[in-house]
PDB file of C-alpha atoms and ligand atoms in Angstrom:
ATOM      1  CA  MET T   1     -55.587  -7.565  18.345  1.00 92.00           C
ATOM      2  CA  PHE T   2     -51.940  -6.804  17.720  1.00 97.00           C
ATOM      3  CA  LEU T   3     -50.461  -4.790  14.909  1.00 98.00           C
ATOM      4  CA  LYS T   4     -47.551  -5.606  12.630  1.00 98.00           C
ATOM      5  CA  LYS T   5     -46.282  -3.878   9.533  1.00 98.00           C
ATOM      6  CA  ILE T   6     -44.252  -5.345   6.713  1.00 98.00           C
ATOM      7  CA  PRO T   7     -42.270  -2.924   4.538  1.00 98.00           C
ATOM      8  CA  ILE T   8     -42.575  -3.693   0.830  1.00 98.00           C
ATOM      9  CA  LEU T   9     -41.528  -2.076  -2.460  1.00 98.00           C
ATOM     10  CA  SER T  10     -39.720   1.234  -2.001  1.00 96.00           C
ATOM     11  CA  ASP T  11     -41.809   2.818   0.742  1.00 98.00           C
ATOM     12  CA  ASN T  12     -45.096   0.885   1.235  1.00 98.00           C
ATOM     13  CA  TYR T  13     -46.295  -0.866   4.365  1.00 98.00           C
ATOM     14  CA  VAL T  14     -48.612  -3.849   4.510  1.00 98.00           C
ATOM     15  CA  TRP T  15     -50.401  -3.841   7.848  1.00 98.00           C
ATOM     16  CA  ILE T  16     -51.377  -7.073   9.584  1.00 98.00           C
ATOM     17  CA  LEU T  17     -53.691  -7.376  12.590  1.00 98.00           C
ATOM     18  CA  TYR T  18     -53.429 -10.675  14.432  1.00 98.00           C
ATOM     19  CA  ASN T  19     -54.827 -12.207  17.599  1.00 97.00           C
ATOM     20  CA  ILE T  20     -53.567 -14.701  20.162  1.00 97.00           C
ATOM     21  CA  GLN T  21     -55.357 -17.519  18.346  1.00 97.00           C
ATOM     22  CA  SER T  22     -53.056 -16.773  15.358  1.00 98.00           C
ATOM     23  CA  PHE T  23     -55.775 -15.521  13.029  1.00 98.00           C
ATOM     24  CA  CYS T  24     -54.992 -12.391  11.077  1.00 98.00           C
ATOM     25  CA  ILE T  25     -56.253  -9.680   8.744  1.00 98.00           C
ATOM     26  CA  ILE T  26     -54.071  -8.200   6.008  1.00 98.00           C
ATOM     27  CA  ILE T  27     -54.479  -4.635   4.779  1.00 98.00           C
ATOM     28  CA  ASP T  28     -53.396  -3.638   1.254  1.00 98.00           C
ATOM     29  CA  PRO T  29     -50.985  -6.421   0.279  1.00 98.00           C
ATOM     30  CA  GLY T  30     -49.181  -4.805  -2.646  1.00 98.00           C
ATOM     31  CA  VAL T  31     -47.013  -7.910  -3.048  1.00 98.00           C
ATOM     32  CA  SER T  32     -47.428 -11.507  -1.898  1.00 98.00           C
ATOM     33  CA  GLU T  33     -44.044 -13.092  -1.241  1.00 98.00           C
ATOM     34  CA  PRO T  34     -42.928 -11.411   2.031  1.00 98.00           C
ATOM     35  CA  ILE T  35     -46.479 -11.616   3.352  1.00 98.00           C
ATOM     36  CA  ILE T  36     -46.844 -15.351   2.709  1.00 98.00           C
ATOM     37  CA  LYS T  37     -43.380 -15.901   4.217  1.00 98.00           C
ATOM     38  CA  GLU T  38     -44.374 -14.025   7.367  1.00 98.00           C
ATOM     39  CA  LEU T  39     -47.668 -15.929   7.659  1.00 98.00           C
ATOM     40  CA  GLU T  40     -45.854 -19.243   7.344  1.00 98.00           C
ATOM     41  CA  LYS T  41     -43.153 -18.221   9.794  1.00 98.00           C
ATOM     42  CA  LYS T  42     -45.642 -17.088  12.428  1.00 98.00           C
ATOM     43  CA  LYS T  43     -48.165 -19.846  11.589  1.00 98.00           C
ATOM     44  CA  TRP T  44     -50.875 -17.226  11.189  1.00 98.00           C
ATOM     45  CA  GLU T  45     -54.072 -18.042   9.366  1.00 98.00           C
ATOM     46  CA  PRO T  46     -55.363 -15.090   7.333  1.00 98.00           C
ATOM     47  CA  ILE T  47     -59.114 -14.589   7.599  1.00 98.00           C
ATOM     48  CA  ALA T  48     -59.506 -11.462   5.503  1.00 98.00           C
ATOM     49  CA  ILE T  49     -57.830  -8.959   3.228  1.00 98.00           C
ATOM     50  CA  LEU T  50     -58.987  -5.335   3.342  1.00 98.00           C
ATOM     51  CA  LEU T  51     -58.263  -3.149   0.301  1.00 98.00           C
ATOM     52  CA  THR T  52     -58.374   0.648   0.387  1.00 98.00           C
ATOM     53  CA  HIS T  53     -58.138   1.494  -3.313  1.00 98.00           C
ATOM     54  CA  ASP T  54     -57.288   0.339  -6.800  1.00 98.00           C
ATOM     55  CA  HIS T  55     -53.556   0.943  -7.078  1.00 98.00           C
ATOM     56  CA  ILE T  56     -51.209  -1.933  -7.757  1.00 98.00           C
ATOM     57  CA  ASP T  57     -48.906  -1.162  -4.802  1.00 98.00           C
ATOM     58  CA  HIS T  58     -51.941  -1.953  -2.591  1.00 98.00           C
ATOM     59  CA  THR T  59     -53.514  -4.841  -4.488  1.00 98.00           C
ATOM     60  CA  GLY T  60     -50.688  -6.621  -6.352  1.00 98.00           C
ATOM     61  CA  GLY T  61     -50.319  -9.450  -3.822  1.00 98.00           C
ATOM     62  CA  VAL T  62     -53.980 -10.412  -3.444  1.00 98.00           C
ATOM     63  CA  LYS T  63     -54.124 -13.094  -6.143  1.00 98.00           C
ATOM     64  CA  LYS T  64     -51.195 -15.157  -4.859  1.00 98.00           C
ATOM     65  CA  ILE T  65     -52.259 -14.840  -1.214  1.00 98.00           C
ATOM     66  CA  VAL T  66     -55.749 -16.102  -2.101  1.00 98.00           C
ATOM     67  CA  GLU T  67     -54.227 -18.989  -4.075  1.00 98.00           C
ATOM     68  CA  ASN T  68     -52.302 -19.984  -0.956  1.00 97.00           C
ATOM     69  CA  PHE T  69     -55.174 -19.366   1.474  1.00 97.00           C
ATOM     70  CA  PRO T  70     -58.390 -19.999  -0.490  1.00 97.00           C
ATOM     71  CA  LYS T  71     -60.693 -19.570   2.543  1.00 96.00           C
ATOM     72  CA  ILE T  72     -59.765 -15.904   2.903  1.00 98.00           C
ATOM     73  CA  THR T  73     -62.415 -13.194   2.291  1.00 98.00           C
ATOM     74  CA  VAL T  74     -61.304 -10.156   0.280  1.00 98.00           C
ATOM     75  CA  PHE T  75     -63.088  -6.899   1.112  1.00 98.00           C
ATOM     76  CA  GLY T  76     -62.708  -3.799  -1.046  1.00 98.00           C
ATOM     77  CA  PRO T  77     -64.534  -0.906  -2.693  1.00 98.00           C
ATOM     78  CA  ASN T  78     -66.113  -1.391  -6.109  1.00 98.00           C
ATOM     79  CA  GLU T  79     -63.041  -0.003  -7.912  1.00 98.00           C
ATOM     80  CA  THR T  80     -60.963  -2.961  -6.612  1.00 98.00           C
ATOM     81  CA  LYS T  81     -63.343  -5.734  -7.679  1.00 97.00           C
ATOM     82  CA  ARG T  82     -61.097  -7.036 -10.488  1.00 97.00           C
ATOM     83  CA  HIS T  83     -58.537  -8.048  -7.837  1.00 96.00           C
ATOM     84  CA  GLY T  84     -60.554 -10.987  -6.573  1.00 93.00           C
ATOM     85  CA  VAL T  85     -62.744  -9.053  -4.151  1.00 97.00           C
ATOM     86  CA  ASN T  86     -65.645 -11.210  -2.973  1.00 94.00           C
ATOM     87  CA  LYS T  87     -67.226  -8.674  -0.583  1.00 98.00           C
ATOM     88  CA  ILE T  88     -67.691  -5.215  -2.083  1.00 98.00           C
ATOM     89  CA  ILE T  89     -68.006  -2.633   0.663  1.00 98.00           C
ATOM     90  CA  SER T  90     -69.131   0.973   0.698  1.00 95.00           C
ATOM     91  CA  GLU T  91     -69.518   3.969   3.019  1.00 95.00           C
ATOM     92  CA  GLY T  92     -71.172   3.145   6.324  1.00 95.00           C
ATOM     93  CA  ASP T  93     -70.670  -0.604   6.116  1.00 98.00           C
ATOM     94  CA  LYS T  94     -69.574  -2.433   9.223  1.00 98.00           C
ATOM     95  CA  ILE T  95     -67.402  -5.498   8.846  1.00 98.00           C
ATOM     96  CA  PHE T  96     -67.280  -8.003  11.690  1.00 98.00           C
ATOM     97  CA  ILE T  97     -64.030  -9.971  11.746  1.00 97.00           C
ATOM     98  CA  LEU T  98     -62.274 -11.695  14.634  1.00 95.00           C
ATOM     99  CA  ASN T  99     -64.633 -10.136  17.196  1.00 94.00           C
ATOM    100  CA  LYS T 100     -63.839  -6.627  15.994  1.00 97.00           C
ATOM    101  CA  ILE T 101     -65.950  -4.149  14.066  1.00 98.00           C
ATOM    102  CA  PHE T 102     -64.335  -2.367  11.130  1.00 98.00           C
ATOM    103  CA  TYR T 103     -66.191   0.771  10.066  1.00 98.00           C
ATOM    104  CA  VAL T 104     -65.872   1.610   6.384  1.00 98.00           C
ATOM    105  CA  PHE T 105     -65.341   5.305   5.670  1.00 98.00           C
ATOM    106  CA  PHE T 106     -65.520   6.641   2.144  1.00 98.00           C
ATOM    107  CA  THR T 107     -62.308   8.690   1.766  1.00 98.00           C
ATOM    108  CA  PRO T 108     -62.042   9.661  -1.933  1.00 98.00           C
ATOM    109  CA  GLY T 109     -59.721  12.217  -3.517  1.00 98.00           C
ATOM    110  CA  HIS T 110     -56.720  10.020  -4.283  1.00 98.00           C
ATOM    111  CA  THR T 111     -58.943   7.624  -6.212  1.00 98.00           C
ATOM    112  CA  PRO T 112     -62.710   7.997  -6.730  1.00 98.00           C
ATOM    113  CA  GLY T 113     -63.619   4.998  -4.566  1.00 98.00           C
ATOM    114  CA  HIS T 114     -60.908   5.085  -1.895  1.00 98.00           C
ATOM    115  CA  VAL T 115     -62.036   3.836   1.526  1.00 98.00           C
ATOM    116  CA  SER T 116     -60.449   3.719   4.976  1.00 98.00           C
ATOM    117  CA  TYR T 117     -61.101   1.152   7.687  1.00 98.00           C
ATOM    118  CA  TYR T 118     -61.548   2.138  11.317  1.00 98.00           C
ATOM    119  CA  SER T 119     -61.441  -0.251  14.211  1.00 98.00           C
ATOM    120  CA  HIS T 120     -60.400   1.567  17.336  1.00 97.00           C
ATOM    121  CA  PRO T 121     -57.571   2.290  18.000  1.00 98.00           C
ATOM    122  CA  TYR T 122     -56.566   1.818  14.367  1.00 98.00           C
ATOM    123  CA  ILE T 123     -57.417   3.741  11.213  1.00 98.00           C
ATOM    124  CA  PHE T 124     -56.107   2.196   8.002  1.00 98.00           C
ATOM    125  CA  SER T 125     -56.084   5.240   5.760  1.00 98.00           C
ATOM    126  CA  GLY T 126     -54.330   3.888   2.642  1.00 98.00           C
ATOM    127  CA  ASP T 127     -53.222   6.837   0.514  1.00 98.00           C
ATOM    128  CA  SER T 128     -55.613   9.438   1.972  1.00 98.00           C
ATOM    129  CA  LEU T 129     -54.182  10.868   5.200  1.00 98.00           C
ATOM    130  CA  PHE T 130     -50.424  10.331   5.559  1.00 98.00           C
ATOM    131  CA  SER T 131     -48.333  11.260   8.542  1.00 98.00           C
ATOM    132  CA  GLY T 132     -47.450  14.909   7.949  1.00 98.00           C
ATOM    133  CA  GLY T 133     -49.286  15.046   4.621  1.00 98.00           C
ATOM    134  CA  CYS T 134     -51.917  13.562   2.375  1.00 98.00           C
ATOM    135  CA  GLY T 135     -52.076  11.515  -0.813  1.00 98.00           C
ATOM    136  CA  ARG T 136     -51.831  12.952  -4.283  1.00 97.00           C
ATOM    137  CA  VAL T 137     -55.122  14.249  -5.579  1.00 98.00           C
ATOM    138  CA  PHE T 138     -56.069  12.798  -8.943  1.00 95.00           C
ATOM    139  CA  LYS T 139     -58.709  14.124 -11.321  1.00 93.00           C
ATOM    140  CA  ASN T 140     -58.794  17.461  -9.455  1.00 93.00           C
ATOM    141  CA  LYS T 141     -60.875  16.030  -6.617  1.00 97.00           C
ATOM    142  CA  HIS T 142     -59.461  18.413  -4.029  1.00 98.00           C
ATOM    143  CA  LEU T 143     -62.719  18.882  -2.146  1.00 98.00           C
ATOM    144  CA  GLU T 144     -63.067  15.127  -1.770  1.00 98.00           C
ATOM    145  CA  MET T 145     -59.550  14.789  -0.337  1.00 98.00           C
ATOM    146  CA  TYR T 146     -60.072  17.807   1.907  1.00 98.00           C
ATOM    147  CA  ASN T 147     -63.217  16.258   3.387  1.00 98.00           C
ATOM    148  CA  SER T 148     -61.622  12.813   3.637  1.00 98.00           C
ATOM    149  CA  ILE T 149     -58.636  13.889   5.696  1.00 98.00           C
ATOM    150  CA  LYS T 150     -60.701  16.213   7.919  1.00 98.00           C
ATOM    151  CA  MET T 151     -63.009  13.315   8.671  1.00 98.00           C
ATOM    152  CA  ILE T 152     -60.105  11.040   9.613  1.00 98.00           C
ATOM    153  CA  ALA T 153     -58.654  13.807  11.794  1.00 98.00           C
ATOM    154  CA  SER T 154     -61.974  14.003  13.665  1.00 98.00           C
ATOM    155  CA  LEU T 155     -61.399  10.516  15.104  1.00 98.00           C
ATOM    156  CA  PRO T 156     -60.309  10.307  18.755  1.00 98.00           C
ATOM    157  CA  ASN T 157     -56.872  11.741  19.495  1.00 98.00           C
ATOM    158  CA  ASN T 158     -55.479   8.367  20.540  1.00 98.00           C
ATOM    159  CA  THR T 159     -56.359   6.767  17.176  1.00 98.00           C
ATOM    160  CA  MET T 160     -53.304   5.236  15.530  1.00 98.00           C
ATOM    161  CA  LEU T 161     -52.795   6.368  11.957  1.00 98.00           C
ATOM    162  CA  CYS T 162     -51.781   3.345   9.876  1.00 98.00           C
ATOM    163  CA  CYS T 163     -51.235   4.818   6.426  1.00 98.00           C
ATOM    164  CA  SER T 164     -49.616   3.001   3.535  1.00 98.00           C
ATOM    165  CA  HIS T 165     -46.407   4.925   2.808  1.00 98.00           C
ATOM    166  CA  GLU T 166     -43.294   6.026   4.656  1.00 98.00           C
ATOM    167  CA  TYR T 167     -43.431   9.636   3.494  1.00 98.00           C
ATOM    168  CA  THR T 168     -43.267  11.266   6.931  1.00 98.00           C
ATOM    169  CA  LEU T 169     -39.780  12.766   6.770  1.00 98.00           C
ATOM    170  CA  SER T 170     -40.298  14.295   3.356  1.00 96.00           C
ATOM    171  CA  ASN T 171     -43.681  15.651   4.489  1.00 98.00           C
ATOM    172  CA  LEU T 172     -42.098  17.200   7.572  1.00 98.00           C
ATOM    173  CA  LYS T 173     -39.401  18.869   5.446  1.00 97.00           C
ATOM    174  CA  PHE T 174     -42.192  20.383   3.398  1.00 97.00           C
ATOM    175  CA  SER T 175     -43.927  21.600   6.578  1.00 96.00           C
ATOM    176  CA  MET T 176     -40.681  23.082   7.917  1.00 97.00           C
ATOM    177  CA  PHE T 177     -40.141  25.002   4.701  1.00 97.00           C
ATOM    178  CA  PHE T 178     -43.433  26.837   5.265  1.00 97.00           C
ATOM    179  CA  LEU T 179     -43.307  27.019   9.078  1.00 98.00           C
ATOM    180  CA  PRO T 180     -39.586  27.100   9.913  1.00 97.00           C
ATOM    181  CA  ASP T 181     -40.216  28.384  13.446  1.00 97.00           C
ATOM    182  CA  ASP T 182     -42.786  25.775  14.478  1.00 98.00           C
ATOM    183  CA  LYS T 183     -41.211  24.167  17.560  1.00 97.00           C
ATOM    184  CA  PHE T 184     -43.401  21.070  17.598  1.00 98.00           C
ATOM    185  CA  ILE T 185     -42.684  20.232  13.950  1.00 98.00           C
ATOM    186  CA  LYS T 186     -38.958  20.749  14.534  1.00 98.00           C
ATOM    187  CA  VAL T 187     -38.904  18.407  17.535  1.00 98.00           C
ATOM    188  CA  TYR T 188     -41.056  15.830  15.743  1.00 98.00           C
ATOM    189  CA  PHE T 189     -38.790  15.976  12.672  1.00 98.00           C
ATOM    190  CA  LYS T 190     -35.734  15.302  14.852  1.00 98.00           C
ATOM    191  CA  LYS T 191     -37.484  12.370  16.552  1.00 98.00           C
ATOM    192  CA  ILE T 192     -38.564  10.795  13.241  1.00 98.00           C
ATOM    193  CA  LYS T 193     -35.142  11.306  11.667  1.00 98.00           C
ATOM    194  CA  GLU T 194     -33.551   9.473  14.592  1.00 98.00           C
ATOM    195  CA  ARG T 195     -36.067   6.640  14.333  1.00 98.00           C
ATOM    196  CA  LEU T 196     -35.479   6.215  10.599  1.00 98.00           C
ATOM    197  CA  ASN T 197     -31.687   6.330  11.054  1.00 98.00           C
ATOM    198  CA  LEU T 198     -32.054   3.392  13.431  1.00 98.00           C
ATOM    199  CA  GLY T 199     -33.902   1.474  10.716  1.00 97.00           C
ATOM    200  CA  LYS T 200     -37.257   1.968  12.457  1.00 97.00           C
ATOM    201  CA  SER T 201     -40.471   3.365  11.050  1.00 98.00           C
ATOM    202  CA  SER T 202     -42.297   6.656  11.603  1.00 98.00           C
ATOM    203  CA  LEU T 203     -45.605   4.773  11.762  1.00 98.00           C
ATOM    204  CA  PRO T 204     -48.100   4.366  13.159  1.00 98.00           C
ATOM    205  CA  SER T 205     -48.608   7.977  14.082  1.00 98.00           C
ATOM    206  CA  PHE T 206     -51.391   9.328  16.320  1.00 98.00           C
ATOM    207  CA  ILE T 207     -54.183  11.691  15.364  1.00 98.00           C
ATOM    208  CA  ILE T 208     -53.187  14.030  18.196  1.00 98.00           C
ATOM    209  CA  PHE T 209     -49.741  14.478  16.609  1.00 98.00           C
ATOM    210  CA  GLU T 210     -51.123  14.852  13.093  1.00 98.00           C
ATOM    211  CA  LYS T 211     -53.199  17.845  14.194  1.00 98.00           C
ATOM    212  CA  LYS T 212     -49.918  19.544  15.115  1.00 98.00           C
ATOM    213  CA  ILE T 213     -47.467  18.426  12.413  1.00 98.00           C
ATOM    214  CA  ASN T 214     -49.688  18.025   9.371  1.00 98.00           C
ATOM    215  CA  LEU T 215     -50.167  21.346   7.561  1.00 98.00           C
ATOM    216  CA  PHE T 216     -53.027  19.861   5.534  1.00 98.00           C
ATOM    217  CA  LEU T 217     -54.950  19.667   8.819  1.00 98.00           C
ATOM    218  CA  ARG T 218     -53.972  23.201   9.847  1.00 98.00           C
ATOM    219  CA  THR T 219     -55.418  25.055   6.878  1.00 98.00           C
ATOM    220  CA  ASP T 220     -57.481  27.410   9.053  1.00 97.00           C
ATOM    221  CA  GLU T 221     -54.421  28.803  10.842  1.00 98.00           C
ATOM    222  CA  ARG T 222     -53.207  32.323  10.093  1.00 97.00           C
ATOM    223  CA  CYS T 223     -49.526  31.337  10.131  1.00 97.00           C
ATOM    224  CA  VAL T 224     -50.147  28.744   7.397  1.00 98.00           C
ATOM    225  CA  LYS T 225     -52.118  31.235   5.283  1.00 98.00           C
ATOM    226  CA  ARG T 226     -49.379  33.836   5.704  1.00 97.00           C
ATOM    227  CA  SER T 227     -46.605  31.427   4.732  1.00 97.00           C
ATOM    228  CA  LEU T 228     -48.484  30.609   1.520  1.00 97.00           C
ATOM    229  CA  GLY T 229     -49.021  34.298   0.709  1.00 97.00           C
ATOM    230  CA  LEU T 230     -52.783  34.014   1.258  1.00 98.00           C
ATOM    231  CA  LYS T 231     -55.038  36.541   2.965  1.00 97.00           C
ATOM    232  CA  ASN T 232     -56.481  35.935   6.441  1.00 96.00           C
ATOM    233  CA  ASN T 233     -59.967  35.660   5.003  1.00 97.00           C
ATOM    234  CA  SER T 234     -58.989  32.796   2.678  1.00 98.00           C
ATOM    235  CA  THR T 235     -61.055  29.726   3.347  1.00 98.00           C
ATOM    236  CA  SER T 236     -59.586  26.596   4.836  1.00 98.00           C
ATOM    237  CA  PHE T 237     -60.314  24.791   1.558  1.00 98.00           C
ATOM    238  CA  GLU T 238     -58.504  27.449  -0.529  1.00 98.00           C
ATOM    239  CA  VAL T 239     -55.484  27.015   1.717  1.00 98.00           C
ATOM    240  CA  PHE T 240     -55.680  23.234   1.285  1.00 98.00           C
ATOM    241  CA  VAL T 241     -55.725  23.508  -2.517  1.00 98.00           C
ATOM    242  CA  LYS T 242     -52.728  25.854  -2.598  1.00 98.00           C
ATOM    243  CA  LEU T 243     -50.815  23.642  -0.179  1.00 97.00           C
ATOM    244  CA  ARG T 244     -51.570  20.506  -2.215  1.00 97.00           C
ATOM    245  CA  LEU T 245     -50.477  22.191  -5.445  1.00 96.00           C
ATOM    246  CA  LYS T 246     -47.210  23.310  -3.785  1.00 97.00           C
ATOM    247  CA  LYS T 247     -46.625  19.753  -2.610  1.00 96.00           C
ATOM    248  CA  ASP T 248     -47.278  18.364  -6.105  1.00 95.00           C
ATOM    249  CA  PHE T 249     -44.234  20.251  -7.356  1.00 92.00           C
ATOM    250  CA  TRP T 250     -42.199  19.750  -4.205  1.00 86.00           C
ATOM    251  CA  SER T 251     -41.258  16.123  -4.731  1.00 63.00           C
TER     252      SER T 251
HETATM  253 FE1  FE2 K   1     -52.464   4.991  -4.325  1.00 70.76          FE
HETATM  254 FE1  FE2 K   2     -49.836   3.800  -2.563  1.00 70.76          FE
END
């Protein structure tokens, strides 16, 4: 399977997995037009749509894509069912498509029913774990988000993080504000800035990098606690909550 991403709206990506037989799977089509154009251009036949959660920038294109390709199967959590989902999935489900297994992980916190799809080497994390950060937490479900991103970070180091937004640079600026002397973050920031200046993307990232650049995954480290004005005996979860609240007012 090969991976392609299509930038849509202001900072979303729609991910497409395709094989040499020209069949493909679309993840979170927030709009339809550029996706249908790409499918027609490449002569790809979409077999399935996978939805992570019920936000319009992830689901807005489903209806039109299904109208154009009526044989397609739409998978999604219960919260997305009004978007034409014909296979409701939940935690622990395994989806078999195009000779690949997609494991469904329940990753709530951003929305109550948010899921991520894992098919090695790819994790499609929607708006849960971002490169350098994590999604906004709605309805105060911080513990859910904390557990969700820790679970994603426990995947093998060579897993490719395919999240849904290009927020990496802004997330790294946030990280550098709190850890201005962190050499790895500084180097990574420079690399990503160069990539974006060339019109490229920061994604996919790798889990091994996220463990180093993503402060939300480093909440047990003393330097992070100190930079937030927290005591050494603060719990990792307390650090996460303070960090998330700081980020809420950051941008
Ligand atoms: Fe969202
Ligand atoms: Fe989103």
